[in-house]
Short mmCIF file of C-alpha atoms in Angstrom, two decimals:
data_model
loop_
_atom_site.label_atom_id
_atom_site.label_comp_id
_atom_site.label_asym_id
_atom_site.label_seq_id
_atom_site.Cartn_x
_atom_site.Cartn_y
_atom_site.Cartn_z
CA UNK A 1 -135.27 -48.05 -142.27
CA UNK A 2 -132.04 -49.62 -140.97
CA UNK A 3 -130.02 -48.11 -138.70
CA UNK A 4 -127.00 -47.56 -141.54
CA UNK A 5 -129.60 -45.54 -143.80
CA UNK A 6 -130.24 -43.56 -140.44
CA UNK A 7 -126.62 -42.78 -139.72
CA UNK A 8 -126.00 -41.86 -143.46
CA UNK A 9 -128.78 -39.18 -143.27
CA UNK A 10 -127.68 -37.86 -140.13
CA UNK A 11 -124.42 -37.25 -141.50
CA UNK A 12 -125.75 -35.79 -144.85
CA UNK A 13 -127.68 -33.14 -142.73
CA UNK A 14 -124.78 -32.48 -140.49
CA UNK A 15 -123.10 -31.78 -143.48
CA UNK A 16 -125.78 -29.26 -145.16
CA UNK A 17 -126.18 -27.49 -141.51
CA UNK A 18 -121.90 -27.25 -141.55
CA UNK A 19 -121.95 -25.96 -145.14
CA UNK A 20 -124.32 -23.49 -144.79
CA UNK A 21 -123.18 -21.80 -141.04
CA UNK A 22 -119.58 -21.68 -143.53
CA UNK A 23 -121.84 -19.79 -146.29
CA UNK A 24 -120.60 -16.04 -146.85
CA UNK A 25 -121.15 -13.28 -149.15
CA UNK A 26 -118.34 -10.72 -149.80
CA UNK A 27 -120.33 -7.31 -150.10
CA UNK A 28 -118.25 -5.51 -153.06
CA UNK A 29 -117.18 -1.91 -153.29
CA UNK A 30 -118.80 0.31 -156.17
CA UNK A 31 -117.00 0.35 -159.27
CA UNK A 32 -115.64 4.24 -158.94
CA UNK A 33 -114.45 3.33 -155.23
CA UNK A 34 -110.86 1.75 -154.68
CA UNK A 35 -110.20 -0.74 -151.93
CA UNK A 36 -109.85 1.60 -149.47
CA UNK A 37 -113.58 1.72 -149.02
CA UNK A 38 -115.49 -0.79 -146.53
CA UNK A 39 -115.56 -4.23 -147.38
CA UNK A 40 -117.79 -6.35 -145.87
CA UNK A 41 -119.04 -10.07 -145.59
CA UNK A 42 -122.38 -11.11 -144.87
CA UNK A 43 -122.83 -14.19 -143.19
CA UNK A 44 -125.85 -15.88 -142.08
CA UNK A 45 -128.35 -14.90 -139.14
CA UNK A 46 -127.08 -15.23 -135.55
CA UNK A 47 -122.89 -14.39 -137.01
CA UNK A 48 -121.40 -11.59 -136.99
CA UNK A 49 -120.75 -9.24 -139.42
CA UNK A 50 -116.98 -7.96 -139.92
CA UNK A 51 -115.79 -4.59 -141.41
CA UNK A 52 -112.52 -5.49 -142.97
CA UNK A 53 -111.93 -1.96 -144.23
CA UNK A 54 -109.06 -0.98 -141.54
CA UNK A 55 -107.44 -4.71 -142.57
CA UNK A 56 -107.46 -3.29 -146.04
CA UNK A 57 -105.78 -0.25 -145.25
CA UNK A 58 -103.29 -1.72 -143.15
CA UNK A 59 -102.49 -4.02 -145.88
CA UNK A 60 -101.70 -1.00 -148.42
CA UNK A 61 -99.83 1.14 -145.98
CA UNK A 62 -97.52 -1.25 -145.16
CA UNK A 63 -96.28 -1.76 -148.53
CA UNK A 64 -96.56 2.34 -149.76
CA UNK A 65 -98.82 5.37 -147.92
CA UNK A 66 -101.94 6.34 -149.46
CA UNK A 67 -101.09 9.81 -149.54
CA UNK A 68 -98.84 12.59 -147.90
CA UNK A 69 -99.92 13.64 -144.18
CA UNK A 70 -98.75 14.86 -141.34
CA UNK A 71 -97.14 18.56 -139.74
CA UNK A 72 -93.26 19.61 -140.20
CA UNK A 73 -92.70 21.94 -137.55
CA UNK A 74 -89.69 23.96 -139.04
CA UNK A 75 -87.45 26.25 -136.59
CA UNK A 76 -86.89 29.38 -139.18
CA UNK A 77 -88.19 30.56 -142.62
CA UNK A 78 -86.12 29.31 -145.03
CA UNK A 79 -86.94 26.30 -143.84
CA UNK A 80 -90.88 26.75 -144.62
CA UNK A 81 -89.51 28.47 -147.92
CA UNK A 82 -88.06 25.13 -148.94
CA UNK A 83 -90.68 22.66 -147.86
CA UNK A 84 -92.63 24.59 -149.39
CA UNK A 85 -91.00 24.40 -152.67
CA UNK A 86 -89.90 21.05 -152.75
CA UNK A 87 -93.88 19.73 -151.60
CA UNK A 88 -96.28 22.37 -153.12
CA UNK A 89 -98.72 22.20 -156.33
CA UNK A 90 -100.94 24.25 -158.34
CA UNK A 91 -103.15 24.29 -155.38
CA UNK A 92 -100.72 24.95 -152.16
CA UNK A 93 -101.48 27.60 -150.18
CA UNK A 94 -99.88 29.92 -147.13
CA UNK A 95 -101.29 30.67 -144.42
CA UNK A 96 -100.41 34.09 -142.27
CA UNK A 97 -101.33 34.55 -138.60
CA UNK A 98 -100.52 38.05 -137.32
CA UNK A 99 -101.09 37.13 -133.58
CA UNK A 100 -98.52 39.19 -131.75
CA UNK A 101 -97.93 36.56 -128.95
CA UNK A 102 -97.70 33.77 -131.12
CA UNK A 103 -97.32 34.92 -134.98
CA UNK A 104 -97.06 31.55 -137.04
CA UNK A 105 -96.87 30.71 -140.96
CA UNK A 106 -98.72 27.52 -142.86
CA UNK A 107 -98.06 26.27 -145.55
CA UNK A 108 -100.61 23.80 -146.80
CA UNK A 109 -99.09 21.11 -149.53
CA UNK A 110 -102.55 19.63 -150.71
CA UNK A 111 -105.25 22.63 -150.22
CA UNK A 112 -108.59 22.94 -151.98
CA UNK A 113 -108.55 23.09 -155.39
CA UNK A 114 -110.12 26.71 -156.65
CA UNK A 115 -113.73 27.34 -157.24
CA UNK A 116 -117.07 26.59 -156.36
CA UNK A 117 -117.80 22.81 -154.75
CA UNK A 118 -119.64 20.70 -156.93
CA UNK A 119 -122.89 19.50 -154.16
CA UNK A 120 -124.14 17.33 -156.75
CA UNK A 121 -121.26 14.66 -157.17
CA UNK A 122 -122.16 11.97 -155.11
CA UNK A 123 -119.17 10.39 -154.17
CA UNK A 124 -116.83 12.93 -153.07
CA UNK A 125 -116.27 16.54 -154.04
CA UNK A 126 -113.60 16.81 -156.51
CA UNK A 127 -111.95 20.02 -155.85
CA UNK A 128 -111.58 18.73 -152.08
CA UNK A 129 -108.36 17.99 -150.56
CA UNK A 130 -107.64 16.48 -147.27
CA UNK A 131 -105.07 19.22 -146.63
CA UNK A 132 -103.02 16.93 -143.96
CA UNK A 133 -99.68 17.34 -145.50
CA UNK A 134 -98.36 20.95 -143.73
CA UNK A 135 -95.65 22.76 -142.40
CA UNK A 136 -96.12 25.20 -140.04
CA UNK A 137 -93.33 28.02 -138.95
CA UNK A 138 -93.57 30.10 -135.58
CA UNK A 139 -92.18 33.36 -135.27
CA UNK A 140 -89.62 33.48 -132.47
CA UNK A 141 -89.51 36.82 -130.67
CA UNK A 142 -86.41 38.31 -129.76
CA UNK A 143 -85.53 38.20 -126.06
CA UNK A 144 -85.40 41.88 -126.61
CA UNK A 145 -88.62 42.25 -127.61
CA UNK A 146 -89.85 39.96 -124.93
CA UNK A 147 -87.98 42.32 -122.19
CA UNK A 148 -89.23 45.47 -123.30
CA UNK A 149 -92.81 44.08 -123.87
CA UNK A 150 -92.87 42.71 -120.46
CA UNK A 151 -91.27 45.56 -118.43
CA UNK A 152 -94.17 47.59 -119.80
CA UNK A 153 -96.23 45.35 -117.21
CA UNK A 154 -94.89 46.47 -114.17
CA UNK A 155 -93.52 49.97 -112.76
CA UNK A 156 -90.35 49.99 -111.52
CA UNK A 157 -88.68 51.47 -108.36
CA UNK A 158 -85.31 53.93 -109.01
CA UNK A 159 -83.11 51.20 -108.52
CA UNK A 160 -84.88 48.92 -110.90
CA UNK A 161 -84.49 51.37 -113.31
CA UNK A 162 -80.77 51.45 -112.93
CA UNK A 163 -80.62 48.01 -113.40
CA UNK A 164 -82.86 47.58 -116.30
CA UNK A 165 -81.23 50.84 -118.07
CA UNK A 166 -78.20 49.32 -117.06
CA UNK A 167 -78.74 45.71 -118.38
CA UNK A 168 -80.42 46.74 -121.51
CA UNK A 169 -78.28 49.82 -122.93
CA UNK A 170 -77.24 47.83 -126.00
CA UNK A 171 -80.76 48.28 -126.82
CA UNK A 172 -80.72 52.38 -127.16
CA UNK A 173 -79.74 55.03 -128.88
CA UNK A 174 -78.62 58.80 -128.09
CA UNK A 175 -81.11 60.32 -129.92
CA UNK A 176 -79.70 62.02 -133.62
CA UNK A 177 -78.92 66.18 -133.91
CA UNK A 178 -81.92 66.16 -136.09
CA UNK A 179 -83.94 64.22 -133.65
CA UNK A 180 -82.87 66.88 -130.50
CA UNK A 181 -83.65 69.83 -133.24
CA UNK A 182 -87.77 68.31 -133.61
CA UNK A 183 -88.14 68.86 -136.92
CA UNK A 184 -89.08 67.14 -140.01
CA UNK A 185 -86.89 67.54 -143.38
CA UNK A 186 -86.14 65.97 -146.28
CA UNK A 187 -82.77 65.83 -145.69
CA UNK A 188 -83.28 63.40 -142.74
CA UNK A 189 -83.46 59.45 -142.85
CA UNK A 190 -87.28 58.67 -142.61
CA UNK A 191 -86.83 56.99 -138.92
CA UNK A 192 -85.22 60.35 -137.85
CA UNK A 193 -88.61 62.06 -139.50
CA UNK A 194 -90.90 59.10 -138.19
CA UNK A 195 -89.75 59.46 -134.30
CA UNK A 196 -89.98 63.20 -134.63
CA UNK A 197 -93.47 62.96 -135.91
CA UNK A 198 -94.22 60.48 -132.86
CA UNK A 199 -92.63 62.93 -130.23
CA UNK A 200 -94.56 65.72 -131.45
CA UNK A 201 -97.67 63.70 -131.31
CA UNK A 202 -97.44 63.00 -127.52
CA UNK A 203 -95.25 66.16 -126.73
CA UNK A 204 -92.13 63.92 -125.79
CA UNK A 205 -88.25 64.71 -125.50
CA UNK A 206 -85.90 62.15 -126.16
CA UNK A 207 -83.48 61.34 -123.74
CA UNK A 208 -79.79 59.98 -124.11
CA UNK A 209 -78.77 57.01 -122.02
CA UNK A 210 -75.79 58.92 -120.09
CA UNK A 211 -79.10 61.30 -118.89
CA UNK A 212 -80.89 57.88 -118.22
CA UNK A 213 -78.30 56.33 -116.35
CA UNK A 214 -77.15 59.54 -114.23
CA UNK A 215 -80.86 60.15 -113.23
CA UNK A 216 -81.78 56.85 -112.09
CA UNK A 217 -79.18 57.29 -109.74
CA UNK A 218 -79.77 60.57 -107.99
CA UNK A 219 -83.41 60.90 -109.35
CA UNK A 220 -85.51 63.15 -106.31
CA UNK A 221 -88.61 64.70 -106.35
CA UNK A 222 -89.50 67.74 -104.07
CA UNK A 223 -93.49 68.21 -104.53
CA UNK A 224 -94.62 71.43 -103.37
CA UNK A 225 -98.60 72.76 -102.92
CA UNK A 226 -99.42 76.39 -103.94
CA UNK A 227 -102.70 77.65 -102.86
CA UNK A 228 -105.06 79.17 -105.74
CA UNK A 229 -108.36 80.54 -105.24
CA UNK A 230 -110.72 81.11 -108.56
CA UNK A 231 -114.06 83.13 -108.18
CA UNK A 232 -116.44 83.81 -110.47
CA UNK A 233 -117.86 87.39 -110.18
CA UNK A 234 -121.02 86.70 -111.98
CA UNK A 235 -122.33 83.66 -109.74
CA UNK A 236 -120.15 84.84 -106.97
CA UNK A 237 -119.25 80.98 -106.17
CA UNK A 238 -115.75 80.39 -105.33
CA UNK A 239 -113.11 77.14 -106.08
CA UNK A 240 -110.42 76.77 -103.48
CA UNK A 241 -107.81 73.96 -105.23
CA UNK A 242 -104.48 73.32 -104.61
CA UNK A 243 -101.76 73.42 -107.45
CA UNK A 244 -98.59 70.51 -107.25
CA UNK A 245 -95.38 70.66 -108.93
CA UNK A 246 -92.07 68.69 -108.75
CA UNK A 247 -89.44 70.24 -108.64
CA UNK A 248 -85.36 69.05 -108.61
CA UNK A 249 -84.03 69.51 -105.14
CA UNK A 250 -82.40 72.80 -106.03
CA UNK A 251 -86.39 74.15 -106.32
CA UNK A 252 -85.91 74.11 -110.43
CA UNK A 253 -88.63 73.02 -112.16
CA UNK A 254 -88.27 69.25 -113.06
CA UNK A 255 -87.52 68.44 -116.86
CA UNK A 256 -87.18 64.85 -117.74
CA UNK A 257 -86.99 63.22 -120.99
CA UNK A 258 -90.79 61.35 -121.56
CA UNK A 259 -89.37 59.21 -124.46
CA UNK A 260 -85.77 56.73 -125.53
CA UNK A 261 -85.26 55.28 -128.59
CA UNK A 262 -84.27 51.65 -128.61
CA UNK A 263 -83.14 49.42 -131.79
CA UNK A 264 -84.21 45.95 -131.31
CA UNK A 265 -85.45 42.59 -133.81
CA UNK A 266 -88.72 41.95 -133.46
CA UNK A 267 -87.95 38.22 -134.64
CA UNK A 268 -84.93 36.06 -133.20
CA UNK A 269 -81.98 36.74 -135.52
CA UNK A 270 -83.81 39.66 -137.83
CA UNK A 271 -83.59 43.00 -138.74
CA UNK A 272 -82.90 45.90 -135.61
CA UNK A 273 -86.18 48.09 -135.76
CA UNK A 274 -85.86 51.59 -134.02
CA UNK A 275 -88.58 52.04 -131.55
CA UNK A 276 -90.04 55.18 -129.21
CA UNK A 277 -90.52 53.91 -125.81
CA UNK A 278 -92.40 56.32 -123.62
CA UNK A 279 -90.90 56.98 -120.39
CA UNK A 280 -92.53 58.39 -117.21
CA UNK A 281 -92.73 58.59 -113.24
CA UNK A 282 -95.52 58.55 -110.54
CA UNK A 283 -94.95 60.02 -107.19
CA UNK A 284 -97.89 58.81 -104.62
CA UNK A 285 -96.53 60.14 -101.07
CA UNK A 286 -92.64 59.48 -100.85
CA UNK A 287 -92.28 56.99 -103.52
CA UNK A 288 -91.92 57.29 -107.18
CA UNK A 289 -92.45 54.44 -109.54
CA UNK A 290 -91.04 54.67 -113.10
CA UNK A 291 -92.99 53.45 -116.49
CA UNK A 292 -91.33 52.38 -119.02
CA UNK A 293 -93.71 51.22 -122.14
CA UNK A 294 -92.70 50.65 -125.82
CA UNK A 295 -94.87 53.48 -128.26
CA UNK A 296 -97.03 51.40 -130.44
CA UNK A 297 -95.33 48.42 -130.92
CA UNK A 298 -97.87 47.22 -133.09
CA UNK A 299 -96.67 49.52 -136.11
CA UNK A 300 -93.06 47.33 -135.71
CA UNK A 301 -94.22 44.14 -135.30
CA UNK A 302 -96.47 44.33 -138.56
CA UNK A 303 -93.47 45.77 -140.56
CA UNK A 304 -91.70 43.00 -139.92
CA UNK A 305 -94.50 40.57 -139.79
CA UNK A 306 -95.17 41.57 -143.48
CA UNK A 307 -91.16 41.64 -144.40
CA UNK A 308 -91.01 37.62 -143.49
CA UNK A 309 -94.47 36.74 -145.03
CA UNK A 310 -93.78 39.15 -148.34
CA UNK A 311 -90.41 36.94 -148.35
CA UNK A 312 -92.24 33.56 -148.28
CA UNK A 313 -94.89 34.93 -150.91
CA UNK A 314 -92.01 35.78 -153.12
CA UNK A 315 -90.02 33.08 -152.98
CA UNK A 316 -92.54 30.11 -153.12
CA UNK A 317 -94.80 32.07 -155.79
CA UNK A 318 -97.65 31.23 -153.32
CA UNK A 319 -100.82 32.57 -152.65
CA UNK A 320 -100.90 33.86 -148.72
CA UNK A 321 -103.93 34.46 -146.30
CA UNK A 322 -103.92 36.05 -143.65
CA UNK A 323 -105.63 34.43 -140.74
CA UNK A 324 -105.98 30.44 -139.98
CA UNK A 325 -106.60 27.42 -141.79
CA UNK A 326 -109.38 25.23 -141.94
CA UNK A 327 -108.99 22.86 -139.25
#
């Protein structure tokens, strides 16, 4: 063999080796799936393998998205009212959460479709959604409602009620004839008959905020013991307790009002919803701390929790949960 046949073959199996380390197969996507699915290319042993499916996708998005995602975080509820209309389908859906320190509304643009899932498709349910295009609105509360919630934490000393009284009379109201009178009629509005109802309920007496003001000002409280002795003539065993009242520094018996009524929004910028808020002192040796605690508040914020969601169902003609979305 000369040495050019040599060469020659040395080059022909260079060649082959070159050509075949170069071989690859293209591993195709199923016929039902689009090119958003993996794509990958099989090359010989000892190479890697690469997953070009986040190429692909790259590739499409740049040129048009491959469907509607992301969260709009919307700042009141005509907002959500109009996303909602201008992005919704047959299958949008809202979502209500009731939390009281952080009440929120969802609308979802691409929700489930409705029904049963189908477990027997193999590739992909087809009532399922990816539900990634939302908007979601949060309830503001009022800085009203925030003060009156949180002074409710804490009792107050007599000149931190004259401040708070004080700072916050916008808030209440001198309490209606019908109101002072205590009694339900037909002839009254239906807040007059509801606070009446609530007084009587806890035994309260509305106070006006002249009273308010002019008693957290010269409020004292004389405390005086009376001795009582109770025997029972059966047993013949005896109870020696001691009886405390206030009394006004003129020896009167003390009368204060237990409850005020205060009109506030529950919501930044909504409706004024007239509330009881109870009212009452401690004495514990010479001081007396004051309590001041809004009457279940819960029975407000739901009213007008349900006024804004009944508003969104209304106007977007969509169905509403109450509670949270799938994550």
């Amino acid at each position: 063999m000369t040495d050019h046949t040599q060469k020659a073959n040395v080059a022909e199996t260079m060649r082959d080796v070159m050509r075949d380390l170069n071989q690859h197969q293209l591993i195709d996507t199923l016929p039902e799936h689009d090119l958003t699915t993996p794509h990958l290319i099989d090359l010989p042993i000892g190479r890697n393998i690469h997953d070009l499916t986040e190429k692909h996708r790259e590739a499409m998005e740049f040129l048009k998205p491959l469907r509607r995602k992301g969260t709009a975080h919307l700042t009141d509820l005509q907002s959500l009212i109009d996303w909602s209309n201008r992005f919704s389908g047959q299958n949008s859906a809202l979502f209500a959460d009731s939390n009281m320190s952080a009440p929120r509304l969802t609308c979802i643009a691409d929700y489930h479709e409705a029904g049963p899932a189908d477990v027997k498709v193999q590739w992909g349910e087809p009532t399922a959604r990816h539900c990634h295009h939302r908007a979601v609105y949060a309830f503001p509360l009022s800085d009203e409602w925030k003060i009156w919630q949180g002074v409710a934490k804490e009792a107050l000393e007599k000149d931190d009620l004259g401040e708070f009284i004080e700072a916050n009379a916008k808030d209440i109201l001198d309490p209606t004839p019908a109101i002072i009178a205590g009694k339900e009629s037909d002839k009254n509005h239906d807040w007059e008959n509801r606070l009446i109802m609530q007084a009587q309920q806890i035994e309260g007496r509305f106070g006006q905020l002249g009273e308010l003001l002019q008693m957290s000002r010269q409020f004292a409280v004389h405390e005086t013991s009376n001795l009582t002795v109770i025997s029972n003539r059966d047993t013949g065993e005896g109870q020696i307790q001691f009886v405390n009242e206030h009394k006004a520094p003129d020896g009167s018996p003390l009368r204060i009002p237990n409850l005020l009524i205060i009109a506030i929004p529950v919501f930044q910028g909504g409706a004024l919803y007239r509330m009881a808020v109870r009212f009452r002192y401690r004495k514990s040796g010479g001081a007396v701390r004051f309590i001041i605690k809004p009457y279940n508040p819960e029975k407000s914020f739901r009213a007008a929790f349900d006024e804004a969601t009944e508003q969104a169902r209304s106007e977007t003609k969509l169905p509403i949960f109450f509670g949270t979305p799938e994550n």
